[in-house]
Coordinates of C-alpha atoms in Angstrom, one line a residue:
Chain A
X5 CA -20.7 4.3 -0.1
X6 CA -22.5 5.7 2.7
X7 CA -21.0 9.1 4.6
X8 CA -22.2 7.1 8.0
X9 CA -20.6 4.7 10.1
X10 CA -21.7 1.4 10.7
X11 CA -22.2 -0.3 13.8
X12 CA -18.8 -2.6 12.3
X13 CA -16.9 0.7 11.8
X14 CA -17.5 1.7 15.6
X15 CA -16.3 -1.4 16.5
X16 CA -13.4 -1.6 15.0
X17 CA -12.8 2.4 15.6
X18 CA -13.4 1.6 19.5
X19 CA -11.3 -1.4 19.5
X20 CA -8.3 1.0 17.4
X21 CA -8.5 3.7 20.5
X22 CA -8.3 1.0 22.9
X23 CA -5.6 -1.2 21.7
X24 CA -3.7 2.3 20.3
X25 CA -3.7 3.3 23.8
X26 CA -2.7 0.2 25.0
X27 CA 0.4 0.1 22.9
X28 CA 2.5 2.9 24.8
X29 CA 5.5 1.1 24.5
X30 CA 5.3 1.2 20.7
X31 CA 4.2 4.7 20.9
X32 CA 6.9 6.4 23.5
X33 CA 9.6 4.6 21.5
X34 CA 9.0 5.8 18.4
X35 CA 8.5 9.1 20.1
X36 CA 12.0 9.0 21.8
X37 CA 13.3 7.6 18.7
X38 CA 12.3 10.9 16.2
X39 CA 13.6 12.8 18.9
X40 CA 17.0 11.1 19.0
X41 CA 17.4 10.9 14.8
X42 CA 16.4 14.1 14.5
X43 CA 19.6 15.2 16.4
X44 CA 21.2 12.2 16.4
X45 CA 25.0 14.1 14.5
X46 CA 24.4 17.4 16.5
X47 CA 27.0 18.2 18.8
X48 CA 24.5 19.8 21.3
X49 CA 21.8 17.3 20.1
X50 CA 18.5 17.5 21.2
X51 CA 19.5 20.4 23.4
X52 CA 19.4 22.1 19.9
X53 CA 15.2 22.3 21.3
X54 CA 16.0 24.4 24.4
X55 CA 18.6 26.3 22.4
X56 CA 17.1 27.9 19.3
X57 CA 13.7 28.5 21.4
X58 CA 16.1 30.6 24.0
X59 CA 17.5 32.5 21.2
X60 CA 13.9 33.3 19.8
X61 CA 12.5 34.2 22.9
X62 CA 16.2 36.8 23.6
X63 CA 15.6 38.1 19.9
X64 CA 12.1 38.8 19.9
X65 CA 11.7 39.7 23.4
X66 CA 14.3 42.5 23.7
X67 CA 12.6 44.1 20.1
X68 CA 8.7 43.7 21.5
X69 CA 9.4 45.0 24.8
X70 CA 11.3 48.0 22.9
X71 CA 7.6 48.3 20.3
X72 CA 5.3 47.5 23.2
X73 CA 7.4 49.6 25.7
X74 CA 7.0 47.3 29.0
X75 CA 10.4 46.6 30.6
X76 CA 12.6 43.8 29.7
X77 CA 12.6 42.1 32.8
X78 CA 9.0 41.3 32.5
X79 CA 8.0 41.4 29.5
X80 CA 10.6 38.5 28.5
X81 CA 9.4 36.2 31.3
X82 CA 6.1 36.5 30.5
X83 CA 7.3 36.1 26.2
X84 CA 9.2 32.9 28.1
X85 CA 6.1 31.1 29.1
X86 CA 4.0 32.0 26.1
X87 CA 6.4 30.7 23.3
X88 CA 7.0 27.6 25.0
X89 CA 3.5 26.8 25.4
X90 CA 2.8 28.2 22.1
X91 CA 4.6 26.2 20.1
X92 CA 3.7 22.9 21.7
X93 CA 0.3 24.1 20.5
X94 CA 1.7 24.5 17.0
X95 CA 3.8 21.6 17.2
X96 CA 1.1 19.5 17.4
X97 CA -0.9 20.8 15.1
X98 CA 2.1 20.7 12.7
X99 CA 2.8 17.1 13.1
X100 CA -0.5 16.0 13.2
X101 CA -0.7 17.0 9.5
X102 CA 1.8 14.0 8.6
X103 CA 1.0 11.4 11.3
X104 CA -0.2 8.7 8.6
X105 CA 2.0 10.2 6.1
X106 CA 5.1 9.8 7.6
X107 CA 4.3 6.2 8.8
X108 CA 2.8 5.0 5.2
X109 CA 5.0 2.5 5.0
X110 CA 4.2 0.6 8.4
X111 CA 0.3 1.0 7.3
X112 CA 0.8 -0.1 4.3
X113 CA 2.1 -4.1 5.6
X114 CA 0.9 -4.8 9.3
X115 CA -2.3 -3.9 10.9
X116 CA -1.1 -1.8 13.8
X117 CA -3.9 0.9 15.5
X118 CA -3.9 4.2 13.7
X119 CA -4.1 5.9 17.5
X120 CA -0.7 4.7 17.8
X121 CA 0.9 7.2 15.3
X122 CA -1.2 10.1 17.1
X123 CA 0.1 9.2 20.5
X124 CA 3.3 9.4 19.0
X125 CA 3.2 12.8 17.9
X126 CA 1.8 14.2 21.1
X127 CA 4.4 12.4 23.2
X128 CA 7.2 13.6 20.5
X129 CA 5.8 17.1 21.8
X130 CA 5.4 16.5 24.9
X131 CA 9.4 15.7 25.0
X132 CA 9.8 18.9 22.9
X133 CA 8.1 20.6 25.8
X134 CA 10.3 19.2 28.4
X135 CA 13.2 20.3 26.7
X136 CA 11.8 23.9 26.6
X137 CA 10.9 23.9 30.5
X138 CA 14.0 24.8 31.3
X139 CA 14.0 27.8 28.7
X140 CA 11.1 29.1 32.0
X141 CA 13.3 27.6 35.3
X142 CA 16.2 29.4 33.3
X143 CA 14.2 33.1 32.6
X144 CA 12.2 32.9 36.1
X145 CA 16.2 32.4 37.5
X146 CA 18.0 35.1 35.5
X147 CA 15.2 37.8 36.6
X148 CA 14.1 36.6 40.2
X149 CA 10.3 35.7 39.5
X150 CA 9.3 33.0 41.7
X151 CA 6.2 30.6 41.0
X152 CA 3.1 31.6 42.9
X153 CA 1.1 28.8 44.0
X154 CA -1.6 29.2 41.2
X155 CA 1.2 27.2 39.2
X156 CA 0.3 24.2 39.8
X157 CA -2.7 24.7 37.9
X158 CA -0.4 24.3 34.7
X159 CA -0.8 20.5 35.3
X160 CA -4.2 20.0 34.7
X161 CA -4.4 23.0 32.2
X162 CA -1.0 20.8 30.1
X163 CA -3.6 17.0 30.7
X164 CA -6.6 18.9 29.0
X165 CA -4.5 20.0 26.2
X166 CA -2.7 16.9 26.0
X167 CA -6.6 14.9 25.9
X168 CA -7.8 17.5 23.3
X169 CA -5.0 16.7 21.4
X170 CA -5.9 13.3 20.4
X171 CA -9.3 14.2 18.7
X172 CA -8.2 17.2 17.2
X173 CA -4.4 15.1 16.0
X174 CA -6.8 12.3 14.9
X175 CA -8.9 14.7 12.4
X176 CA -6.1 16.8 10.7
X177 CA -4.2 13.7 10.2
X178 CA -6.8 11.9 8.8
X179 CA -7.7 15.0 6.5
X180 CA -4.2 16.0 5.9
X181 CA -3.8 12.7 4.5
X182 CA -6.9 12.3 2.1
X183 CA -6.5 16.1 0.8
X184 CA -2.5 16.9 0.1
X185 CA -3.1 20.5 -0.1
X186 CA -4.4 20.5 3.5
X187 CA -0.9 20.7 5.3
X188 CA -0.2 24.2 3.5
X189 CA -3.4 25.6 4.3
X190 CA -2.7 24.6 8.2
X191 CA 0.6 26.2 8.1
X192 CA -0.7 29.2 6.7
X193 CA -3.7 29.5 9.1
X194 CA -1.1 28.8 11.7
X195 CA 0.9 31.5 11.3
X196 CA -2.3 33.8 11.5
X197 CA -3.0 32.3 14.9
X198 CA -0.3 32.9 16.6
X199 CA -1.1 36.5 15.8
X200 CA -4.6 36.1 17.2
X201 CA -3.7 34.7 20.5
X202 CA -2.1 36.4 23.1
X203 CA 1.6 34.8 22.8
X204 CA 3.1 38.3 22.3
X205 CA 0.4 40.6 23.5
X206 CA -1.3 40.9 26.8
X207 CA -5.1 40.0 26.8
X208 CA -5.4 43.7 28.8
X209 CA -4.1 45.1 25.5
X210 CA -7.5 44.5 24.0
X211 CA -8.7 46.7 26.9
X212 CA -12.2 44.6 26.4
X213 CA -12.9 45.2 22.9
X214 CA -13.1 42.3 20.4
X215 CA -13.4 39.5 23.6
X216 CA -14.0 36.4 21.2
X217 CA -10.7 36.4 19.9
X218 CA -10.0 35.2 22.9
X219 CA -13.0 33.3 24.0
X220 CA -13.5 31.5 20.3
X221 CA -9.8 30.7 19.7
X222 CA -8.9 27.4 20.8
X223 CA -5.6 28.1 20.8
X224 CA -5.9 31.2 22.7
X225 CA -8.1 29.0 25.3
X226 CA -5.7 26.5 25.4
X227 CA -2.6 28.6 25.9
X228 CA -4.1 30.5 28.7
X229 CA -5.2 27.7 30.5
X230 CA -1.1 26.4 30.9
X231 CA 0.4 30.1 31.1
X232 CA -1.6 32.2 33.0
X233 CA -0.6 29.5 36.4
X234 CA 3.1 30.2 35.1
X235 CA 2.2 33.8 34.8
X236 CA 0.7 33.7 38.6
X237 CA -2.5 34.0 38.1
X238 CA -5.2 31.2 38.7
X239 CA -7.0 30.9 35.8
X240 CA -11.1 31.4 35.9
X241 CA -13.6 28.3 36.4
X242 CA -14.8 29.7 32.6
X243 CA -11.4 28.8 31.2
X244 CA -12.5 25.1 32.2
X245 CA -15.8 24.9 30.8
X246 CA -14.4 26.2 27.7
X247 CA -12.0 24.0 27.2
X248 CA -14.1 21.1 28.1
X249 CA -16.1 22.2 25.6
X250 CA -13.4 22.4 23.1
X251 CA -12.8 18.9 23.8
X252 CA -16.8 17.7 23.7
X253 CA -16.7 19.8 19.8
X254 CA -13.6 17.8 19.3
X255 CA -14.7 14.7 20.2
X256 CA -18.5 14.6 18.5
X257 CA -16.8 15.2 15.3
X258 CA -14.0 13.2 15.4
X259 CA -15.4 9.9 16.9
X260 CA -17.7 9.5 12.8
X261 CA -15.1 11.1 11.4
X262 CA -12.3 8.0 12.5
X263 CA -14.8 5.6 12.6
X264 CA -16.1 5.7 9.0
X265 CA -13.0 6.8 7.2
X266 CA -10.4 5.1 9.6
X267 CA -9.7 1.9 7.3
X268 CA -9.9 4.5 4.5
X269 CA -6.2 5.8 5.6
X270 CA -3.9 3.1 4.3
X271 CA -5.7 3.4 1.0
X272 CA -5.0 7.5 0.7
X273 CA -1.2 7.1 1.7
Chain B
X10 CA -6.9 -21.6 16.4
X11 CA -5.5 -19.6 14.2
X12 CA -8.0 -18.8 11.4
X13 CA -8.6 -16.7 8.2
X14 CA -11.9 -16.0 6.6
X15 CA -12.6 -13.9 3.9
X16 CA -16.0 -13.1 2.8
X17 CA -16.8 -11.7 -0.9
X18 CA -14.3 -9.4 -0.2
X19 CA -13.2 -6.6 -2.5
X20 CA -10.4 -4.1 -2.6
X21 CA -11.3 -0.6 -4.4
X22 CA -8.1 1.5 -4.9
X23 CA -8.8 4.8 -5.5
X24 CA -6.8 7.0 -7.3
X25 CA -6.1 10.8 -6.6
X26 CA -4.5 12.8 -9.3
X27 CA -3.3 16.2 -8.2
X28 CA -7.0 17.3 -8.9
X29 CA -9.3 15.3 -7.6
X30 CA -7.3 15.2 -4.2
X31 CA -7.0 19.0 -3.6
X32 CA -9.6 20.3 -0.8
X33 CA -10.8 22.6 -3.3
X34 CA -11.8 21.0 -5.6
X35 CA -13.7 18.2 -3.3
X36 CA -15.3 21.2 -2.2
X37 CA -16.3 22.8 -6.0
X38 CA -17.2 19.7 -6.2
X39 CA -19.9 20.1 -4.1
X40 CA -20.7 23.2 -4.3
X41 CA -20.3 24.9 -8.5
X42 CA -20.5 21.0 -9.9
X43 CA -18.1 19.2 -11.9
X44 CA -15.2 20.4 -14.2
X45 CA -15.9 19.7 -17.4
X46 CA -13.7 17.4 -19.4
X47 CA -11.8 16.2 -16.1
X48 CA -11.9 13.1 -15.0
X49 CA -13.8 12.1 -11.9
X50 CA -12.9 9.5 -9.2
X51 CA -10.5 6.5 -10.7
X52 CA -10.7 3.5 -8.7
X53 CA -8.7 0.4 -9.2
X54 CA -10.7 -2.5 -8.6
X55 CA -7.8 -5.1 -7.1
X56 CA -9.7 -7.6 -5.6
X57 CA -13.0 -9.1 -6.4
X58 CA -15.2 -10.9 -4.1
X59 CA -12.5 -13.1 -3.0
X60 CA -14.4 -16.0 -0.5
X61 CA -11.6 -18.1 1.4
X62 CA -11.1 -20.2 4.5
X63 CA -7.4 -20.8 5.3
X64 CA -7.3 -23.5 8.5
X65 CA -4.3 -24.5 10.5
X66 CA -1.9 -26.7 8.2
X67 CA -2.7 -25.1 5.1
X68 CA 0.2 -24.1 3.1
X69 CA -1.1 -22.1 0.7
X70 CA 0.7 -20.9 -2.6
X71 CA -0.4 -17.6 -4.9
X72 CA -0.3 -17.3 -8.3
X73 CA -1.0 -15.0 -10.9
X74 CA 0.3 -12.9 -13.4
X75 CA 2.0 -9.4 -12.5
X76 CA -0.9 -7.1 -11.2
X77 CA -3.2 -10.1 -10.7
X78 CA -3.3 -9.0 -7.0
X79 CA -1.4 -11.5 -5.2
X80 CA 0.2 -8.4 -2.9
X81 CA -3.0 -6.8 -2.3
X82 CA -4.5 -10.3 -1.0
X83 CA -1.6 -11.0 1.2
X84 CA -1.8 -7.1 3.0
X85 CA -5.6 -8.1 3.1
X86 CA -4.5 -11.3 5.4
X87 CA -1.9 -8.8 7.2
X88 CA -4.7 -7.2 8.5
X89 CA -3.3 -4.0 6.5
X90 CA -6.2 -3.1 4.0
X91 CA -9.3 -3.6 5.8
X92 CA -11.7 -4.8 2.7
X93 CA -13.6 -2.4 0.8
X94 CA -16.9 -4.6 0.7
X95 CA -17.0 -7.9 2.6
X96 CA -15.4 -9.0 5.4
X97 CA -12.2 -10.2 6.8
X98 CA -11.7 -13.0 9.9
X99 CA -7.7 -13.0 10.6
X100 CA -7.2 -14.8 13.8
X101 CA -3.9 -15.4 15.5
X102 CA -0.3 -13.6 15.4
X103 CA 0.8 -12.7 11.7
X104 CA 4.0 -11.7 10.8
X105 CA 4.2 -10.7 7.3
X106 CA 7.6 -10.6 5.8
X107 CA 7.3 -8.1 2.8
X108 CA 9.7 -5.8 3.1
X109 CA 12.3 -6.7 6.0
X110 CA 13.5 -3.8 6.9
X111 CA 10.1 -2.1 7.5
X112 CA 10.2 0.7 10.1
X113 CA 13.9 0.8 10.8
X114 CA 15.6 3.6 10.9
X115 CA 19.6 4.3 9.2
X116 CA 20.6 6.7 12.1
X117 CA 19.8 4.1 14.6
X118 CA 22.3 1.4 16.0
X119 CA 21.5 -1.9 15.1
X120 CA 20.7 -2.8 18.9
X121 CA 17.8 -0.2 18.5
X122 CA 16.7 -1.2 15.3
X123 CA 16.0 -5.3 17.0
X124 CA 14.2 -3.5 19.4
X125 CA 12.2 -1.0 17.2
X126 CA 11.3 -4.3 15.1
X127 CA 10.6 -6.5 17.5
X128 CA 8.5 -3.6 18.9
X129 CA 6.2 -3.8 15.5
X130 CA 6.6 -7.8 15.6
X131 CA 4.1 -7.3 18.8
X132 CA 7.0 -7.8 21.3
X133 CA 7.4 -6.1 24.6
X134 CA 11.1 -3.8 24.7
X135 CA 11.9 -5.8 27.4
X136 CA 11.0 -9.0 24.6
X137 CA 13.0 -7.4 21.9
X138 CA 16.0 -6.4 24.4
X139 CA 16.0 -10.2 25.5
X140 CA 16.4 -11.7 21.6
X141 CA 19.7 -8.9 21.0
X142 CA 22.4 -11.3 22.0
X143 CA 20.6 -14.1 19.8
X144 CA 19.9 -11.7 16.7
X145 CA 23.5 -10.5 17.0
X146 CA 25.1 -14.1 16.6
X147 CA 22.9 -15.1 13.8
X148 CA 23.2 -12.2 11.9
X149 CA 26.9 -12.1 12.8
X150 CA 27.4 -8.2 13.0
X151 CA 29.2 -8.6 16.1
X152 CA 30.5 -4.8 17.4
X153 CA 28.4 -3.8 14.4
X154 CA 25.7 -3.7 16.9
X155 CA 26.1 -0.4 18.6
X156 CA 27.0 1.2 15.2
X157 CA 24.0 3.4 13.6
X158 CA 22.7 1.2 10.5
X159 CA 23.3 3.8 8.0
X160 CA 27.2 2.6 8.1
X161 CA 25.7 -1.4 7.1
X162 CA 26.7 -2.1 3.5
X163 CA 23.2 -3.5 2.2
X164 CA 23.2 -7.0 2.7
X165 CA 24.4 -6.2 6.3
X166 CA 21.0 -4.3 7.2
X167 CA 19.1 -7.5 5.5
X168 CA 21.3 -10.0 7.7
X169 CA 20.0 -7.6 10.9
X170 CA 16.7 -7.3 9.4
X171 CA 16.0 -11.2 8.9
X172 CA 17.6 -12.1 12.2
X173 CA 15.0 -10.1 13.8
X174 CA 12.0 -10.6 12.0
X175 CA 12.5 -14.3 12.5
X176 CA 13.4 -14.6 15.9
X177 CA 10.0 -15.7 16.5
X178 CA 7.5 -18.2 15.1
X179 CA 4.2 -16.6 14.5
X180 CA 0.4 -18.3 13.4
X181 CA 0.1 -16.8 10.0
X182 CA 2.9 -16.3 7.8
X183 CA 3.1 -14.0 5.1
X184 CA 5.8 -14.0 2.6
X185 CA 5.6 -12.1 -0.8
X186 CA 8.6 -14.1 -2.7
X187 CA 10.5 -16.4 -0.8
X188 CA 13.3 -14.3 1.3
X189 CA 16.8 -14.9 -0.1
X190 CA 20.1 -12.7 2.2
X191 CA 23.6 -12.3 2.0
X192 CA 26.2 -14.3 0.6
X193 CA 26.4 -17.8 0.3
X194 CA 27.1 -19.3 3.7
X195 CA 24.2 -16.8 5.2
X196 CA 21.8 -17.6 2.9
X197 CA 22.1 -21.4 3.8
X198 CA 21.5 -20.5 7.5
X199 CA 18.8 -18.4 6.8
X200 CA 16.7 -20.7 4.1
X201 CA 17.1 -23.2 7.0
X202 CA 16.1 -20.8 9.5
X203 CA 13.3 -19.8 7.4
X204 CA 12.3 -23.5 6.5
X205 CA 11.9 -24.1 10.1
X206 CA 9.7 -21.4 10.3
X207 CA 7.1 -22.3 7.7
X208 CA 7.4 -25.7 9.3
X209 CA 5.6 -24.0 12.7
X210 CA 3.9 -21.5 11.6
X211 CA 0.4 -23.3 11.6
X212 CA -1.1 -21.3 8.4
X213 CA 1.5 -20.1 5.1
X214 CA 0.8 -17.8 2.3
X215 CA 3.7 -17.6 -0.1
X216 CA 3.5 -15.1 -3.4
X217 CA 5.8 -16.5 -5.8
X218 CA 6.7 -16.8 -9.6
X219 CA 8.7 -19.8 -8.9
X220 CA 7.1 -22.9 -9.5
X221 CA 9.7 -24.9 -8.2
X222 CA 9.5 -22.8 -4.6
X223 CA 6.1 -22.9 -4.5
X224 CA 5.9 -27.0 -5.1
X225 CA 8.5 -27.4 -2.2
X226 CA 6.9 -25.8 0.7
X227 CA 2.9 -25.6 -0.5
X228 CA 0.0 -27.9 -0.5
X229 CA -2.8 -25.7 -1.8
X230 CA -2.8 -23.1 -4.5
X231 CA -4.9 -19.8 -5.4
X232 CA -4.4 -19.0 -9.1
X233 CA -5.9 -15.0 -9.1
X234 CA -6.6 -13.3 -12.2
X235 CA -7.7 -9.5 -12.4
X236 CA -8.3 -9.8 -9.0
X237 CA -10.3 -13.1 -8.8
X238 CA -9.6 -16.4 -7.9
X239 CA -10.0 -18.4 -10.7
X240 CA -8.0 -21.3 -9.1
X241 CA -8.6 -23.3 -5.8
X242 CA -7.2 -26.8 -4.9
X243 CA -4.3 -29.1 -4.6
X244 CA -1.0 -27.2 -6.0
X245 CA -0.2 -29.8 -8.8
X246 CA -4.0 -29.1 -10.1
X247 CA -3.8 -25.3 -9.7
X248 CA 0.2 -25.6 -11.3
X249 CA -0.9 -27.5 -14.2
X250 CA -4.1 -25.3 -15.0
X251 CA -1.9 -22.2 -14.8
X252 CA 0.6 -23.5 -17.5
X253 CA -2.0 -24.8 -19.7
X254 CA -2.7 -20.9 -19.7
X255 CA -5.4 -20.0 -17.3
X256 CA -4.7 -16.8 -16.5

């Protein structure tokens, strides 16, 4: 058993991507559909999304702009932005670590492209996020901030992070589903993440000590790239290049990765 | 033309204990050797260079004793397990009827539910909307419909689920056991309903323990055995070679 791909196994891992993508009907359905059983006997339903996030953000922003001593009005708005983004960033991550898992039993009987249940969770997020966009309309409202134009730059910061999260979905739910132990780990390593990226904190706060927190943390990378447009602020043609090559990491260790162990996943559920 | 080929294929299975699939120890594995005294890697060997060529108008019966691997061959044809070693041709639409209510989902109405399964039968939403009036009258559920399917009784989700799944004639059919739903008067409809479809379909694999089934509706027979195919030919041949003990 060879660690290497064949030329067979790059086939068949191209023809997955491209038929996986192909299938966005199956893919946004089943999205919409965990969304809508997930809340499905809530009497707020899936506005339960928008509803415990607001509560986080009011909680934890009155008591860190108390500790951090910046003034509620905008330290919450910029808390807002960051939570949101922030745990679409986690979200994925999070799901990604049961994508084959959770659809064993569809793998197990019918040949359908293991891109598919990737897509899935990053569209499932992706409706989380909606959901959560109006956590931001609703702060920038309450306390007057108005958009500058630098926000538009949150599109194509939210398109790289959605492409990145296909490679990187693709690997933790391959691994997460080979090692069983893997999911904890992630969670755990999560949690220390969201302390080393600048969700809570301002970037200034480092005052230019210890800069590759920032500039080796994906997440951090990632995060900035979508909030500081919200936050006003156009984001640095360096932000771009390291993202990009986030994604080109991503991608060169991915693309073996699914192509030799790919048909390996309905024999590790 | 619909097709299958398989080519000395072979299915490993292997099998993690708590141990052996832990990160950590795939990674003391590599790097402070071996526990002692634990075992390594277990791998099931299912199938064994299994060589067939299934054609249009084959109607092909599997036997074998419990374990001999008759599911693992027929999620080999679904296209499911890709082979460990060998190869595996499957050309044209399968549908493989294993477990009926694959994919659905209790807190959905039964309307979403034909479309969520039509969805994985390879039909468009606009497909699987278009077959709900058809699915509902055969399965007769009626205002049942728009109720989520965790409030069926049993037997109603199978009616739903075998309206569905047979709405549609596909190339390749895959049945493990021959599907039998709901009382009396439904199951009538359905063996017809399901008769007609083996008729169509242009290629049938049928995993069964009933003789009598598998002599009404096949014309060839595998007999597997650990995992080989120690039978190939006409069903009476194959029939009368497994009773006289075979395998």
């Amino acid at each position: 058993m060879s660690l290497f791909p064949t030329g067979a196994d790059w086939r068949r891992a191209a023809k997955d991507l491209v038929e996986g993508l192909a299938a966005w009907h199956i893919w946004t359905l089943l999205a919409f559909n965990d969304i809508r059983q997930r809340y499905k006997r809530s009497r707020f339903g899936q506005f339960w999304i928008t509803l415990s996030t607001g509560i986080f953000i009011a909680g934890i922003g009155s008591v860190y702009s108390f500790l951090f001593g910046q003034p509620v009005e905008t330290y919450i708005p910029y808390l807002a932005v960051n939570i949101v983004i922030w745990g679409m960033l986690a979200g994925i991550v999070t799901d990604s670590t049961a994508a084959f898992t959770q659809a064993g039993s569809i793998l197990g009987q019918q040949a359908l492209p293991k891109t598919i249940f990737v897509m899935r969770v990053i569209v499932r997020q992706l409706i989380i996020l909606a959901h959560n966009l109006v956590i931001i309309a609703l702060v920038f409202l309450l306390f007057g901030i108005v958009p500058t134009a630098a926000a538009v730059m949150a599109v194509p910061g939210l398109l790289l992070l959605a492409v990145a999260s296909l490679p990187a979905g693709m690997t933790i739910g391959l691994l997460c589903t080979r090692f069983r132990d893997l999911p904890q780990i992630i969670q755990s390593l999560l949690q220390v993440a969201f302390f080393l990226t600048p969700v809570m904190w301002h970037v200034d706060q480092l005052g230019g000590r210890v800069p590759y927190v920032i500039d080796f943390n994906p997440f951090a990378i990632f995060l900035l790239l979508v909030a500081d447009p919200l936050h006003g602020h156009w984001p640095g043609i360096g932000r771009y290049v390291q993202a990009l090559a986030i994604i080109g990491t991503m991608v060169l260790v991915t693309a073996p990765l699914f192509a030799r162990f790919r048909a390996r996943i309905v024999y590790w559920l | 033309m619909p097709l299958i080929e398989l080519r000395d294929v072979s299915v490993d299975f292997p099998i993690y204990n708590s141990r052996s699939r832990s990160l950590r120890n795939a990674l003391m594995a590599r790097i402070g050797g071996r526990l002692a005294g634990e075992g390594d890697l277990v791998t099931v060997r299912a199938l064994q260079d299994i060589s067939i060529t299934l054609n249009p108008g084959d109607r092909v019966a599997l036997i074998g004793r419990n374990g001999a691997g008759k599911s693992t061959l027929l999620r080999v044809l679904a296209g499911a397990y890709e082979p460990t070693a060998g190869s595996a041709v499957i050309n044209g639409r399968v549908s493989s009827l294993f477990d009926l209510t694959m994919g659905m989902d209790a807190e959905l109405t039964g309307v979403d539910n034909v479309i969520l399964r039509g969805v994985f039968l390879g039909m468009s939403i606009a497909e699987a909307r278009s077959y709900i009036p058809e699915v509902a009258e055969f399965s007769e559920l009626g205002s049942f419909m728009h109720l989520p399917m965790r409030t069926y009784s049993s037997g109603m989700r199978l009616r739903l689920a075998f309206a569905i799944s047979t709405v549609r004639t596909p190339d390749i059919l895959l049945l493990d056991e021959f599907i039998s739903v709901g009382d009396e008067s439904f199951a009538r409809k359905a063996r017809e309903r399901l008769e007609r479809m083996i008729d169509e379909a242009h290629i049938l694999v049928l995993a069964s323990h009933s003789l009598q089934t598998l002599r009404a509706y096949c014309n060839r027979a595998l007999l597997l055995d650990e995992g080989r195919i120690i039978a190939d030919g006409a069903i009476e041949d194959v029939l009368d070679r497994y009773k006289g003990g075979a395998a």
